[in-house]
mmCIF file of C-alpha atoms in Angstrom:
data_model
loop_
_atom_site.group_PDB
_atom_site.id
_atom_site.type_symbol
_atom_site.label_atom_id
_atom_site.label_comp_id
_atom_site.label_asym_id
_atom_site.label_seq_id
_atom_site.Cartn_x
_atom_site.Cartn_y
_atom_site.Cartn_z
ATOM 1 C CA UNK A 1 -80.613 278.398 73.003
ATOM 2 C CA UNK A 2 -78.590 279.846 70.108
ATOM 3 C CA UNK A 3 -78.306 283.137 71.995
ATOM 4 C CA UNK A 4 -76.821 281.410 75.043
ATOM 5 C CA UNK A 5 -73.968 279.716 73.168
ATOM 6 C CA UNK A 6 -71.882 282.900 72.688
ATOM 7 C CA UNK A 7 -72.358 283.771 76.364
ATOM 8 C CA UNK A 8 -71.229 280.307 77.432
ATOM 9 C CA UNK A 9 -68.171 280.571 75.202
ATOM 10 C CA UNK A 10 -67.263 283.955 76.719
ATOM 11 C CA UNK A 11 -67.676 282.719 80.281
ATOM 12 C CA UNK A 12 -65.384 279.761 79.550
ATOM 13 C CA UNK A 13 -62.630 282.218 78.527
ATOM 14 C CA UNK A 14 -63.015 284.434 81.589
ATOM 15 C CA UNK A 15 -60.159 284.122 84.096
ATOM 16 C CA UNK A 16 -60.950 282.293 87.313
ATOM 17 C CA UNK A 17 -60.560 284.295 90.489
ATOM 18 C CA UNK A 18 -57.388 283.200 92.282
ATOM 19 C CA UNK A 19 -57.578 282.329 95.979
ATOM 20 C CA UNK A 20 -55.909 284.799 98.313
ATOM 21 C CA UNK A 21 -53.148 283.379 100.485
ATOM 22 C CA UNK A 22 -52.441 285.006 103.845
ATOM 23 C CA UNK A 23 -49.213 284.301 105.732
ATOM 24 C CA UNK A 24 -48.046 285.788 109.036
ATOM 25 C CA UNK A 25 -44.553 285.660 110.402
ATOM 26 C CA UNK A 26 -41.766 287.268 112.327
ATOM 27 C CA UNK A 27 -38.049 287.830 112.099
ATOM 28 C CA UNK A 28 -35.290 289.712 113.856
ATOM 29 C CA UNK A 29 -34.302 292.801 111.871
ATOM 30 C CA UNK A 30 -31.577 295.062 113.254
ATOM 31 C CA UNK A 31 -31.876 293.454 116.712
ATOM 32 C CA UNK A 32 -35.622 294.058 116.892
ATOM 33 C CA UNK A 33 -38.410 291.504 116.371
ATOM 34 C CA UNK A 34 -40.571 292.491 113.394
ATOM 35 C CA UNK A 35 -44.025 291.082 112.627
ATOM 36 C CA UNK A 36 -45.122 290.651 109.000
ATOM 37 C CA UNK A 37 -48.268 289.767 107.059
ATOM 38 C CA UNK A 38 -47.868 288.558 103.477
ATOM 39 C CA UNK A 39 -51.024 288.493 101.343
ATOM 40 C CA UNK A 40 -50.923 287.402 97.704
ATOM 41 C CA UNK A 41 -52.543 285.588 94.804
ATOM 42 C CA UNK A 42 -50.850 283.277 92.320
ATOM 43 C CA UNK A 43 -51.731 282.894 88.649
ATOM 44 C CA UNK A 44 -51.842 279.112 88.125
ATOM 45 C CA UNK A 45 -50.796 279.357 84.479
ATOM 46 C CA UNK A 46 -47.901 281.828 84.695
ATOM 47 C CA UNK A 47 -46.940 281.248 88.370
ATOM 48 C CA UNK A 48 -46.916 285.041 88.818
ATOM 49 C CA UNK A 49 -47.298 286.152 92.426
ATOM 50 C CA UNK A 50 -48.835 289.560 93.231
ATOM 51 C CA UNK A 51 -49.749 290.990 96.596
ATOM 52 C CA UNK A 52 -48.692 292.955 99.635
ATOM 53 C CA UNK A 53 -46.164 292.622 102.462
ATOM 54 C CA UNK A 54 -47.056 294.550 105.602
ATOM 55 C CA UNK A 55 -44.663 295.326 108.431
ATOM 56 C CA UNK A 56 -47.136 295.060 111.317
ATOM 57 C CA UNK A 57 -44.860 296.905 113.754
ATOM 58 C CA UNK A 58 -45.004 300.177 111.839
ATOM 59 C CA UNK A 59 -47.893 299.590 109.410
ATOM 60 C CA UNK A 60 -45.763 300.107 106.283
ATOM 61 C CA UNK A 61 -47.088 298.249 103.216
ATOM 62 C CA UNK A 62 -45.000 297.059 100.274
ATOM 63 C CA UNK A 63 -46.205 295.850 96.882
ATOM 64 C CA UNK A 64 -45.004 292.298 96.197
ATOM 65 C CA UNK A 65 -44.376 291.044 92.659
ATOM 66 C CA UNK A 66 -42.632 287.784 91.799
ATOM 67 C CA UNK A 67 -42.979 284.059 91.158
ATOM 68 C CA UNK A 68 -44.429 281.073 93.011
ATOM 69 C CA UNK A 69 -42.807 278.061 91.367
ATOM 70 C CA UNK A 70 -44.016 274.580 92.326
ATOM 71 C CA UNK A 71 -41.205 272.180 93.263
ATOM 72 C CA UNK A 72 -41.246 268.714 94.742
ATOM 73 C CA UNK A 73 -42.603 268.968 98.271
ATOM 74 C CA UNK A 74 -43.667 272.615 98.047
ATOM 75 C CA UNK A 75 -42.879 275.808 96.179
ATOM 76 C CA UNK A 76 -40.138 278.390 95.754
ATOM 77 C CA UNK A 77 -41.019 282.073 96.145
ATOM 78 C CA UNK A 78 -38.933 284.903 94.733
ATOM 79 C CA UNK A 79 -40.521 288.335 94.952
ATOM 80 C CA UNK A 80 -39.550 291.984 94.967
ATOM 81 C CA UNK A 81 -41.156 294.070 97.695
ATOM 82 C CA UNK A 82 -41.303 297.720 96.659
ATOM 83 C CA UNK A 83 -42.456 300.827 98.430
ATOM 84 C CA UNK A 84 -44.513 301.948 95.436
ATOM 85 C CA UNK A 85 -45.560 305.520 94.847
ATOM 86 C CA UNK A 86 -45.394 306.737 98.432
ATOM 87 C CA UNK A 87 -43.754 309.912 99.684
ATOM 88 C CA UNK A 88 -40.618 311.082 97.872
ATOM 89 C CA UNK A 89 -37.733 313.138 99.192
ATOM 90 C CA UNK A 90 -36.854 316.312 97.275
ATOM 91 C CA UNK A 91 -34.177 318.520 98.815
ATOM 92 C CA UNK A 92 -31.549 320.998 97.684
ATOM 93 C CA UNK A 93 -28.908 323.194 99.224
ATOM 94 C CA UNK A 94 -27.093 325.888 97.248
ATOM 95 C CA UNK A 95 -28.274 324.411 93.970
ATOM 96 C CA UNK A 96 -27.238 320.823 94.716
ATOM 97 C CA UNK A 97 -29.722 318.243 95.853
ATOM 98 C CA UNK A 98 -31.681 315.082 95.429
ATOM 99 C CA UNK A 99 -35.089 314.456 93.964
ATOM 100 C CA UNK A 100 -37.622 311.633 93.885
ATOM 101 C CA UNK A 101 -35.790 309.535 96.500
ATOM 102 C CA UNK A 102 -38.076 307.194 98.405
ATOM 103 C CA UNK A 103 -37.341 306.945 102.143
ATOM 104 C CA UNK A 104 -38.352 303.251 102.124
ATOM 105 C CA UNK A 105 -35.966 300.712 100.602
ATOM 106 C CA UNK A 106 -37.035 297.962 98.254
ATOM 107 C CA UNK A 107 -36.436 294.389 99.401
ATOM 108 C CA UNK A 108 -36.149 290.884 97.991
ATOM 109 C CA UNK A 109 -38.203 288.105 99.566
ATOM 110 C CA UNK A 110 -37.067 284.559 98.775
ATOM 111 C CA UNK A 111 -37.656 281.161 100.285
ATOM 112 C CA UNK A 112 -39.331 277.778 100.253
ATOM 113 C CA UNK A 113 -42.924 276.868 101.076
ATOM 114 C CA UNK A 114 -43.410 273.443 102.649
ATOM 115 C CA UNK A 115 -46.942 272.656 103.801
ATOM 116 C CA UNK A 116 -48.117 275.582 105.904
ATOM 117 C CA UNK A 117 -44.668 277.081 106.534
ATOM 118 C CA UNK A 118 -42.660 279.525 104.468
ATOM 119 C CA UNK A 119 -39.015 279.818 105.504
ATOM 120 C CA UNK A 120 -37.982 283.107 103.944
ATOM 121 C CA UNK A 121 -35.053 285.446 103.630
ATOM 122 C CA UNK A 122 -35.757 289.168 103.411
ATOM 123 C CA UNK A 123 -32.844 291.061 101.833
ATOM 124 C CA UNK A 124 -32.844 294.823 102.444
ATOM 125 C CA UNK A 125 -29.930 297.038 101.386
ATOM 126 C CA UNK A 126 -27.707 293.971 101.022
ATOM 127 C CA UNK A 127 -28.463 292.677 104.532
ATOM 128 C CA UNK A 128 -30.278 289.344 104.931
ATOM 129 C CA UNK A 129 -32.846 288.567 107.603
ATOM 130 C CA UNK A 130 -34.596 285.255 108.249
ATOM 131 C CA UNK A 131 -38.383 285.410 108.493
ATOM 132 C CA UNK A 132 -40.558 282.407 109.387
ATOM 133 C CA UNK A 133 -44.127 282.583 108.030
ATOM 134 C CA UNK A 134 -47.137 280.401 108.840
ATOM 135 C CA UNK A 135 -50.100 280.099 106.475
ATOM 136 C CA UNK A 136 -53.248 281.601 107.968
ATOM 137 C CA UNK A 137 -55.545 281.218 104.931
#
């Protein structure tokens, strides 16, 4: 029994796995309907949100990093969606050029969760687009 006590103490300190939330939604971006899937986990203690935003029309995935703050009647989400370490543009002409430019822009995802809906705003290059998400899981 004495040997089990240290193991029990260690297991009590181990972080609990966080449930994965899956949201699907759509919004009109540059006159075209875009479909999105947002998948993330939330750390209950720090309210840190980590996950992935996928544009289902073109299959592009973005890393999502932000906060999921509980408020009365729901939660507020603020997260940066970044392209990550994908392809980079490196070009030069006559000694002048650009390097390490990503062809995909970062975005800011903000909004309010109420029940199973997430009314969001996706801001890309200073332009705002409304996206309505529904919780799938």
